[in-house]
mmCIF file with all atom_site columns, C-alpha atoms in Angstrom:
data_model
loop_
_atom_site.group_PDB
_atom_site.id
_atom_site.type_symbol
_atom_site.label_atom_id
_atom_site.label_alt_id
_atom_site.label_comp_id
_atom_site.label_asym_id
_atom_site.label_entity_id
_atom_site.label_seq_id
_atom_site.pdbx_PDB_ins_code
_atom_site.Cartn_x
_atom_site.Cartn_y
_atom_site.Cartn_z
_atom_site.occupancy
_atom_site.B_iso_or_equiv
_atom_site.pdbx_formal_charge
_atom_site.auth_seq_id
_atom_site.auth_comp_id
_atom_site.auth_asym_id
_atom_site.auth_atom_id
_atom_site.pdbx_PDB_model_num
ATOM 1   C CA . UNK B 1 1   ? 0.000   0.000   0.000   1.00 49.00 ? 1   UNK B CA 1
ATOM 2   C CA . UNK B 1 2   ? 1.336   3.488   -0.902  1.00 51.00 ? 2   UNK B CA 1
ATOM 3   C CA . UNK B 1 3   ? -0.676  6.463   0.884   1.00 50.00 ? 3   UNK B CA 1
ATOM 4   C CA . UNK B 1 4   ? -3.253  7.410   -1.826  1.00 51.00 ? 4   UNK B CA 1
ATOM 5   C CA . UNK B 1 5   ? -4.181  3.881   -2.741  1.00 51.00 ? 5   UNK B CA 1
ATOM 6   C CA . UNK B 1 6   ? -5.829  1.152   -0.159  1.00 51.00 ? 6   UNK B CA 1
ATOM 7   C CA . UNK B 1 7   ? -5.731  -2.701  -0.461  1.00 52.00 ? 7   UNK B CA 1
ATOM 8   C CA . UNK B 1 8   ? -5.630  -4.192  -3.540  1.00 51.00 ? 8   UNK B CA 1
ATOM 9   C CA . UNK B 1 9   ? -4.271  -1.286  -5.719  1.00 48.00 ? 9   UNK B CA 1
ATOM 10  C CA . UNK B 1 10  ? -7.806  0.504   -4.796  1.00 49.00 ? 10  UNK B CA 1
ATOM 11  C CA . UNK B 1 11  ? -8.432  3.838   -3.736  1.00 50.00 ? 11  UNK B CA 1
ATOM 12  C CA . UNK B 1 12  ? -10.882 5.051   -1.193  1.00 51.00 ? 12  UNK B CA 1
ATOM 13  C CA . UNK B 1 13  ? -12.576 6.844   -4.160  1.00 53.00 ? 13  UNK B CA 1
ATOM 14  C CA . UNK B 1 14  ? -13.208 3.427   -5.865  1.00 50.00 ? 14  UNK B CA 1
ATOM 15  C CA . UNK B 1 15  ? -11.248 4.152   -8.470  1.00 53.00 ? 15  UNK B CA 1
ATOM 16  C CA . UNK B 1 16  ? -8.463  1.552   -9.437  1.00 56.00 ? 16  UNK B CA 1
ATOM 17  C CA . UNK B 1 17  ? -4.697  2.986   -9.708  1.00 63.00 ? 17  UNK B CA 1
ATOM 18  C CA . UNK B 1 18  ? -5.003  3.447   -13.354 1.00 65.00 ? 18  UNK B CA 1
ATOM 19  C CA . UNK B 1 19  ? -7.940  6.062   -12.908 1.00 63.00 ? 19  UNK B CA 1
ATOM 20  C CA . UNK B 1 20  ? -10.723 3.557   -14.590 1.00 66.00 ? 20  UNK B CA 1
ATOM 21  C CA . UNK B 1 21  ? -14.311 2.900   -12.029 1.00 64.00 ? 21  UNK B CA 1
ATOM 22  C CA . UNK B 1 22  ? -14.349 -0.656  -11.618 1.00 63.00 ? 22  UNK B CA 1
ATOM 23  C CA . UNK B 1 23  ? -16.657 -3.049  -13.555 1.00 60.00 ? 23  UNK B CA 1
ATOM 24  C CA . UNK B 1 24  ? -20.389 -2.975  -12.362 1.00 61.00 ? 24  UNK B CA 1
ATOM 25  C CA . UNK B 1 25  ? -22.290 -5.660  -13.830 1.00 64.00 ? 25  UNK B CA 1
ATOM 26  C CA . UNK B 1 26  ? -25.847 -4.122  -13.265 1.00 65.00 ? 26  UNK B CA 1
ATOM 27  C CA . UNK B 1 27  ? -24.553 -1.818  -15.343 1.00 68.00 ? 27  UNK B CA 1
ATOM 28  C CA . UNK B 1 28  ? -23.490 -3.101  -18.373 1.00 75.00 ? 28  UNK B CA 1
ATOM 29  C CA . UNK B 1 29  ? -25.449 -3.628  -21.774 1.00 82.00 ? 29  UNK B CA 1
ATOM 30  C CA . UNK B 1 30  ? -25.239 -6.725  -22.126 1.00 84.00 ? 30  UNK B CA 1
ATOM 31  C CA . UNK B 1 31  ? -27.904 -6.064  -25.828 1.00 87.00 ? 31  UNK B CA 1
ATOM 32  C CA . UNK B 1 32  ? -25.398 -3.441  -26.970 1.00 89.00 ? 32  UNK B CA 1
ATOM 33  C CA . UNK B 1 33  ? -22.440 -5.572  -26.571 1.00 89.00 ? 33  UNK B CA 1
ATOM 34  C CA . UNK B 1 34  ? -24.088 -8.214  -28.224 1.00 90.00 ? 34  UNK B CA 1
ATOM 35  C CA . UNK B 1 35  ? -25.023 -6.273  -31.086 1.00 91.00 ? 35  UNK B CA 1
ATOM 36  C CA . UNK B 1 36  ? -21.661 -4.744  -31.784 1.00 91.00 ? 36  UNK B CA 1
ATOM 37  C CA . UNK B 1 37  ? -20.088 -8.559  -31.201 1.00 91.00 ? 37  UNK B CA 1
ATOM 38  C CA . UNK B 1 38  ? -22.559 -9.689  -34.341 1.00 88.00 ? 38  UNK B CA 1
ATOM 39  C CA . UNK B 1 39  ? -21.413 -6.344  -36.482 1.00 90.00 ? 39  UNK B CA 1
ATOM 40  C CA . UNK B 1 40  ? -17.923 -7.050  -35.978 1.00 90.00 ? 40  UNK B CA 1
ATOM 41  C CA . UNK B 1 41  ? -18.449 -10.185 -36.956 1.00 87.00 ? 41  UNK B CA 1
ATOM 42  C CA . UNK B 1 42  ? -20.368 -9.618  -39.894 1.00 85.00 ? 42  UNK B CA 1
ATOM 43  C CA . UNK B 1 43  ? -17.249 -7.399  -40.519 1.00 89.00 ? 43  UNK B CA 1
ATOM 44  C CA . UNK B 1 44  ? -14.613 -9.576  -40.013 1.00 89.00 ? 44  UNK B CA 1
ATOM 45  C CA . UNK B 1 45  ? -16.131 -13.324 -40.782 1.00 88.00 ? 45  UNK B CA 1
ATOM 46  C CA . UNK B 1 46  ? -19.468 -13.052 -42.613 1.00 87.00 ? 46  UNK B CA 1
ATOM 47  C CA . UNK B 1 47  ? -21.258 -15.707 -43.776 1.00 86.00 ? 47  UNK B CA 1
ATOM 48  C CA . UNK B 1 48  ? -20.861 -17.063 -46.994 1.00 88.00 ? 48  UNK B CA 1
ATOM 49  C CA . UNK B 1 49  ? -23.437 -16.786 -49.533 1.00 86.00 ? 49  UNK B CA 1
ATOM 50  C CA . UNK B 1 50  ? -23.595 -20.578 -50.595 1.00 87.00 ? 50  UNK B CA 1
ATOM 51  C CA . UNK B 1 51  ? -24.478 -21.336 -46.605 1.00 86.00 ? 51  UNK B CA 1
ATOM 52  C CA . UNK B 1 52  ? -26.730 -18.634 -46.501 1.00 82.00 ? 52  UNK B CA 1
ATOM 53  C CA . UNK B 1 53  ? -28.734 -19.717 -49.672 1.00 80.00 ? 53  UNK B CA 1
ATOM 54  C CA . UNK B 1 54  ? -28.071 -24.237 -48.295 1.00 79.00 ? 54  UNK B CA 1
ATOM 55  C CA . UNK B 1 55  ? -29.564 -22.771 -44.501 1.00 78.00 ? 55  UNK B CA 1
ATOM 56  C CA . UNK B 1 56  ? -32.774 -21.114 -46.525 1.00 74.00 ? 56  UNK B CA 1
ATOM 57  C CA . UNK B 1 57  ? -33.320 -24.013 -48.886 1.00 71.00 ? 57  UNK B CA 1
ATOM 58  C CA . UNK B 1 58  ? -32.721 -26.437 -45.813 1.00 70.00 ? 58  UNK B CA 1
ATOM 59  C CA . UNK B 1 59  ? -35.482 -24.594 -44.329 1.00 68.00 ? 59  UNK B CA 1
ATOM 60  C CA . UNK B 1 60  ? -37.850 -24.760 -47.199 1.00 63.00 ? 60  UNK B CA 1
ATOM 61  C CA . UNK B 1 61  ? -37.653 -28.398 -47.095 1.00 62.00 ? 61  UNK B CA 1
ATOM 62  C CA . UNK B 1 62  ? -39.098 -28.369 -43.608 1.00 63.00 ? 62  UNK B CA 1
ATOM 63  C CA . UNK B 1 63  ? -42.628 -30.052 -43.209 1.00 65.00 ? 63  UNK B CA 1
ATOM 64  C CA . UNK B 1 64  ? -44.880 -28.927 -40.175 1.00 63.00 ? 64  UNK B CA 1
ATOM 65  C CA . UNK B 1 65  ? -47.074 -31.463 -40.883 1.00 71.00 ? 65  UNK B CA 1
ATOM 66  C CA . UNK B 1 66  ? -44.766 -34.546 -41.458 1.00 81.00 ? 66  UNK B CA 1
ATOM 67  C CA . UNK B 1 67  ? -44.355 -36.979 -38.973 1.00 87.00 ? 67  UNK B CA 1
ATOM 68  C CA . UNK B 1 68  ? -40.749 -37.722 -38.186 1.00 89.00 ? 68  UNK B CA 1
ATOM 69  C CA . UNK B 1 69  ? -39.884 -41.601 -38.461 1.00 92.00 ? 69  UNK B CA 1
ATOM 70  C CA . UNK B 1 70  ? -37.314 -42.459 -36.018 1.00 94.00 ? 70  UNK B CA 1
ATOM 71  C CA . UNK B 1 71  ? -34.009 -44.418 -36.665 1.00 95.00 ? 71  UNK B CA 1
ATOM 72  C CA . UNK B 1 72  ? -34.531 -47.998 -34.906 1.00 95.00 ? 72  UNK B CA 1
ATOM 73  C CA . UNK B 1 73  ? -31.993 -50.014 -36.707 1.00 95.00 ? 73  UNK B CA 1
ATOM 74  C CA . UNK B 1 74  ? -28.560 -49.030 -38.367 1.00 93.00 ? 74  UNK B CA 1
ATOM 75  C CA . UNK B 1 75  ? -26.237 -52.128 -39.647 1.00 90.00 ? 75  UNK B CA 1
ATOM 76  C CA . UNK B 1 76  ? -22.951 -49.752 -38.974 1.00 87.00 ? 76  UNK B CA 1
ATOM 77  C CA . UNK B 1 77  ? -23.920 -49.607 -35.762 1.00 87.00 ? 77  UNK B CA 1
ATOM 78  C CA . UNK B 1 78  ? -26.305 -52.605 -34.304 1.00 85.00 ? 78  UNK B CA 1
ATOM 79  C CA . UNK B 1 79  ? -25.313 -55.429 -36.807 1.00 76.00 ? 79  UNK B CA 1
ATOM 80  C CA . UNK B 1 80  ? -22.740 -58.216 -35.591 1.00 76.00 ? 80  UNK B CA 1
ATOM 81  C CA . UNK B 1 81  ? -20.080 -57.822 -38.471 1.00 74.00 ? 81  UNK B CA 1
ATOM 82  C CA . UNK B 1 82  ? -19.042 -60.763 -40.118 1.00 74.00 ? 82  UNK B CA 1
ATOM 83  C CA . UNK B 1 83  ? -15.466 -61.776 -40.920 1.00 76.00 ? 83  UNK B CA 1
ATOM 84  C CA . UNK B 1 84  ? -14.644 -61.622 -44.885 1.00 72.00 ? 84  UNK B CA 1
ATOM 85  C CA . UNK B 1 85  ? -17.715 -59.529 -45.877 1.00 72.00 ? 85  UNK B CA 1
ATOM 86  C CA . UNK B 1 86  ? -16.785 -56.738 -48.351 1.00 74.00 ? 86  UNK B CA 1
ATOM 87  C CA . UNK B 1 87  ? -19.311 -54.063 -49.879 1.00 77.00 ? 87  UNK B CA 1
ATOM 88  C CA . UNK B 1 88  ? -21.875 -55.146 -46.781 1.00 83.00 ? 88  UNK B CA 1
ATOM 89  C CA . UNK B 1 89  ? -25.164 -52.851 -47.790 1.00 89.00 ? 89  UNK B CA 1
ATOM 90  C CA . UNK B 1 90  ? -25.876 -50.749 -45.340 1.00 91.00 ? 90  UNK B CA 1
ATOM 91  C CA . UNK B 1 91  ? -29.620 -51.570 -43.864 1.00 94.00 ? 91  UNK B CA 1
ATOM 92  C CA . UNK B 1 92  ? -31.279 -48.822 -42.354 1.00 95.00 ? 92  UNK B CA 1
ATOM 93  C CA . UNK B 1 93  ? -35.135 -49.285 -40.257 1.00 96.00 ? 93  UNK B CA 1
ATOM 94  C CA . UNK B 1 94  ? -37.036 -46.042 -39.408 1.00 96.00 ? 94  UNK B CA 1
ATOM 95  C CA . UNK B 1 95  ? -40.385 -46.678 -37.555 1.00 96.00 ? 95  UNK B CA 1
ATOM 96  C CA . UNK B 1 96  ? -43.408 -43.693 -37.278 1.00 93.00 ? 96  UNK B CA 1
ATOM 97  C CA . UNK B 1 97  ? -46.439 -44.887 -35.885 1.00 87.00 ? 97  UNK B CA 1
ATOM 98  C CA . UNK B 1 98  ? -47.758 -47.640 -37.702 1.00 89.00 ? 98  UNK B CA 1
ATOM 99  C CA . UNK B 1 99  ? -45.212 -47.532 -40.734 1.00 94.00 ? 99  UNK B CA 1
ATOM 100 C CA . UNK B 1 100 ? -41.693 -48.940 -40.859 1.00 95.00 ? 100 UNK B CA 1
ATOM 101 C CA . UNK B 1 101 ? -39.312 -48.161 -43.448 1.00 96.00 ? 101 UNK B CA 1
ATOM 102 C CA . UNK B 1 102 ? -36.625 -50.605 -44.593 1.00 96.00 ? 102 UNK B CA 1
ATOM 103 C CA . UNK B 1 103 ? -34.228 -49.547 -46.800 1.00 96.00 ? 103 UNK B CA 1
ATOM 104 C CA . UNK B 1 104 ? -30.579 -50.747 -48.281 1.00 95.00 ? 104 UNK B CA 1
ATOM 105 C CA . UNK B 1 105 ? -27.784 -48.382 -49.167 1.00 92.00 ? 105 UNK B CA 1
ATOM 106 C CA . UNK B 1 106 ? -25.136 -49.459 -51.311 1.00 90.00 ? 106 UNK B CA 1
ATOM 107 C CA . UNK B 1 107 ? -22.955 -47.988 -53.902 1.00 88.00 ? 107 UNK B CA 1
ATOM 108 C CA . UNK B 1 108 ? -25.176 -49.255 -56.755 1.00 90.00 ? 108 UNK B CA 1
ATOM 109 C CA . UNK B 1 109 ? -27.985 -46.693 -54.927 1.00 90.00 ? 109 UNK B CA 1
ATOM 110 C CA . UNK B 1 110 ? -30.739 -47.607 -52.130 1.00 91.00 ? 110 UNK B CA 1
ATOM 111 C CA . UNK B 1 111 ? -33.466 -50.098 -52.367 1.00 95.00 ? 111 UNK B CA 1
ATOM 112 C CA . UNK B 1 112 ? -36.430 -49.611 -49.658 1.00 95.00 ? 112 UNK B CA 1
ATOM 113 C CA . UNK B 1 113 ? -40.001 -50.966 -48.880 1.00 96.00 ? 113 UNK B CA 1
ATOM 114 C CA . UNK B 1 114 ? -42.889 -49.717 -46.676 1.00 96.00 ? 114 UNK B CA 1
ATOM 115 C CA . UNK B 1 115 ? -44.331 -51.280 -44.203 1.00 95.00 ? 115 UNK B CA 1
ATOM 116 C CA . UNK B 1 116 ? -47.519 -52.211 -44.337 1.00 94.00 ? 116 UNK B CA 1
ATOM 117 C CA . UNK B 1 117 ? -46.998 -52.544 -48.109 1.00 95.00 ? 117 UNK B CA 1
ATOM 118 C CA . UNK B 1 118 ? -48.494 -49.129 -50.099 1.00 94.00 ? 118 UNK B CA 1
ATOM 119 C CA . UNK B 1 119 ? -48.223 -47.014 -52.309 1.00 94.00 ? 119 UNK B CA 1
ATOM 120 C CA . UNK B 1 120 ? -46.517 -43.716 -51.879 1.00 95.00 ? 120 UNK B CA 1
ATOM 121 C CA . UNK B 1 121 ? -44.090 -41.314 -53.525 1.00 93.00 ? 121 UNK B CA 1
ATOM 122 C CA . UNK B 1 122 ? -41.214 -40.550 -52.285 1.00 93.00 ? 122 UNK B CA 1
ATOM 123 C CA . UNK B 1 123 ? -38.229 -37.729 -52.087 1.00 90.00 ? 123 UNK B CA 1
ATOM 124 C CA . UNK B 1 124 ? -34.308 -38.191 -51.586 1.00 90.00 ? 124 UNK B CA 1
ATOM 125 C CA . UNK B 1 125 ? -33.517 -34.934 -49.447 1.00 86.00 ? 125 UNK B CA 1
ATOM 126 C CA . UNK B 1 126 ? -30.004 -34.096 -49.722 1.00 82.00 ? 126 UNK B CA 1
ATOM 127 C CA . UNK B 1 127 ? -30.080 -30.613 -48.304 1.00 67.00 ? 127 UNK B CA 1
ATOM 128 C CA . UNK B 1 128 ? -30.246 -28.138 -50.819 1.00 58.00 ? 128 UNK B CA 1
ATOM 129 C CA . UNK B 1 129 ? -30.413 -30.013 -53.747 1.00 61.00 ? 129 UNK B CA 1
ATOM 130 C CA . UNK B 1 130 ? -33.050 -31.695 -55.189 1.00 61.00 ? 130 UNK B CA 1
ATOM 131 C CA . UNK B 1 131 ? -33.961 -34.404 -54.298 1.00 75.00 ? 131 UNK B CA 1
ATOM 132 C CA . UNK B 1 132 ? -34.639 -38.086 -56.523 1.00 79.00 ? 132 UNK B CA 1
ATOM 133 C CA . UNK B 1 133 ? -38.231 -38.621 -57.132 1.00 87.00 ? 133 UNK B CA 1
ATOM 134 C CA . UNK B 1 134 ? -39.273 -42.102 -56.357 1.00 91.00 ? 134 UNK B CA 1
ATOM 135 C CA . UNK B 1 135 ? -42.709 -44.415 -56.316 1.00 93.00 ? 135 UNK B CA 1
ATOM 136 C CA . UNK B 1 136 ? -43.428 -47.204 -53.830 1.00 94.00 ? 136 UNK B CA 1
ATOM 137 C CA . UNK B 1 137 ? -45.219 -49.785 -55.706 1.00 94.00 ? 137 UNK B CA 1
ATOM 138 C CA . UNK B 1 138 ? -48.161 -51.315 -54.164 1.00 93.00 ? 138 UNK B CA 1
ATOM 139 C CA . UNK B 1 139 ? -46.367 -53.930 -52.242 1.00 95.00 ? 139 UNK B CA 1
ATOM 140 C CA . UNK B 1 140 ? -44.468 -50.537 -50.784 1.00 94.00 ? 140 UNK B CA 1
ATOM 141 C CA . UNK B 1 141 ? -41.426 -50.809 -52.843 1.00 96.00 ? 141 UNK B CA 1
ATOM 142 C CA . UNK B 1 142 ? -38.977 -48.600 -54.356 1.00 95.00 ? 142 UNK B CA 1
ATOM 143 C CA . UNK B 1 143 ? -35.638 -47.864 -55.554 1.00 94.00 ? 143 UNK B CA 1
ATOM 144 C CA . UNK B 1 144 ? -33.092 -45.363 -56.288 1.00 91.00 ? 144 UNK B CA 1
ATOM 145 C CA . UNK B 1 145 ? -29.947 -45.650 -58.889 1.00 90.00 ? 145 UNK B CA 1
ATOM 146 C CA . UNK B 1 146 ? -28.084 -43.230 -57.341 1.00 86.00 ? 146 UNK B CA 1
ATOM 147 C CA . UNK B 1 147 ? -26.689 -43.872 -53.983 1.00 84.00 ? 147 UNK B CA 1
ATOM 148 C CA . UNK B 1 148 ? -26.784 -40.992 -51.391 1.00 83.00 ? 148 UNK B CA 1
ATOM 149 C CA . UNK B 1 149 ? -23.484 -38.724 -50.801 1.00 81.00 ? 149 UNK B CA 1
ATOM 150 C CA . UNK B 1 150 ? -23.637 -36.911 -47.747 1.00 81.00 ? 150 UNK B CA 1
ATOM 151 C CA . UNK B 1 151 ? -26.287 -36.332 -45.450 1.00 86.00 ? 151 UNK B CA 1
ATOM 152 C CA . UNK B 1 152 ? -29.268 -37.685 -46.496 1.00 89.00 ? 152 UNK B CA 1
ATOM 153 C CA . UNK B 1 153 ? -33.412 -38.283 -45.331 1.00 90.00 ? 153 UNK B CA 1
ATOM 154 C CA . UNK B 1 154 ? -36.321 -39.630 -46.908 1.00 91.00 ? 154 UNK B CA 1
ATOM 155 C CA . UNK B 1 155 ? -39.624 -38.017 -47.900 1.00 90.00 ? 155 UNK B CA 1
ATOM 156 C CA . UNK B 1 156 ? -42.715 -40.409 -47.762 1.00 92.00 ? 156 UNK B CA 1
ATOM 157 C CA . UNK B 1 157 ? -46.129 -39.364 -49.022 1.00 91.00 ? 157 UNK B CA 1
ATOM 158 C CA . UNK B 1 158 ? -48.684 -41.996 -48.532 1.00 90.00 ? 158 UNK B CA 1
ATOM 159 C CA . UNK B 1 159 ? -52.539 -41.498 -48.765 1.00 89.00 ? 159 UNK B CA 1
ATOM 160 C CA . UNK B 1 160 ? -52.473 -40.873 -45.063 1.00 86.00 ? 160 UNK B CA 1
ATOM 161 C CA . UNK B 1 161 ? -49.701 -39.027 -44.263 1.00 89.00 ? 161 UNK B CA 1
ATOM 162 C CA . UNK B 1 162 ? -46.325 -37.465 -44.615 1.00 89.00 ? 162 UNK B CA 1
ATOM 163 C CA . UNK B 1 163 ? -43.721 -39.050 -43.167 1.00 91.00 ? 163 UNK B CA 1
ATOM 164 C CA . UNK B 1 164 ? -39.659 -37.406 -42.994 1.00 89.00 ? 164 UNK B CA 1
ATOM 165 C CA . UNK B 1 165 ? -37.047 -39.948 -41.884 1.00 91.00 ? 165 UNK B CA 1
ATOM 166 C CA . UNK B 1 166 ? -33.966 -39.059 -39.414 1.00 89.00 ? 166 UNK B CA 1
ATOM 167 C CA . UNK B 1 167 ? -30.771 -37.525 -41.711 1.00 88.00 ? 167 UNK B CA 1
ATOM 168 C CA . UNK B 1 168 ? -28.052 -39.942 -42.026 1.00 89.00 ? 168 UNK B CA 1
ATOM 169 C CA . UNK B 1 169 ? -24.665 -39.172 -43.263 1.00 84.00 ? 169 UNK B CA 1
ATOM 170 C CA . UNK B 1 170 ? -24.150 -41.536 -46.332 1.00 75.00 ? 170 UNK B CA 1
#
């Protein structure tokens, strides 16, 4: 302690050695300093267009009224793998409700049936881009000739209802 300042570098004023009041949180604007955080970044590390435009088409492809078919079986992940197997298809069960989907990935494309068997049309989402436009048959199948790349969900339309599936990475 020297004789103007008191413990801790502190003056009796409140002021710290260098002159400056010390920080008051009920004070501080926290909104302002957010917005000036979000113009300096928009300064200094804006977003790129492309994500801009992928984040507002990824959007568009959301469904309010779709029901979302869970992810009950992956082969990557719950099958026993088997010693000298090479190419393996990946099988993939989502489950909504009433309706399971089944459906094979390999490099040839995907291969897929509803259950209960029906008919239905259905959508390869791959984020922005468009997606394949497939029919299930009556006995619920369908098929795809190009396999998925990157992420990846499924659009079902049946008579009933729309159903999305989880997004899987390919």
């Amino acid at each position: 302690m020297n004789g103007t300042n008191g413990p801790n570098g502190v003056d009796d004023e409140g002021d710290d050695i260098f002159g400056d009041v010390p920080f008051v949180d009920e004070e501080f604007d926290h909104d302002r300093l957010e917005e000036e955080l979000r113009q300096a970044a928009a300064v200094l590390d804006p977003v790129p267009a492309e994500l801009r435009r992928a984040a507002i088409e990824a959007y568009a492809l959301h469904d309010l009224d779709a029901r979302i078919a869970e992810l009950t079986f992956d082969s990557l992940v719950d099958a026993i793998p088997v010693r000298g197997a090479v190419d393996v298809p990946r099988m993939l069960t989502f489950h909504t409700g009433g309706l399971t989907v089944d459906v094979e990935v390999t490099d040839e494309g995907l291969l897929g049936q509803l259950l209960p068997p029906q008919p239905a049309s259905v959508e390869v989402l791959h984020g922005p881009r468009a997606g394949a436009a497939l029919t299930a048959d009556d006995l619920g199948r369908f098929a795809c000739d190009a396999p998925p790349s990157g992420p990846f969900a499924l659009r079902l339309r049946t008579a009933a209802e729309v159903v999305v599936t989880e997004w899987l990475k390919a």
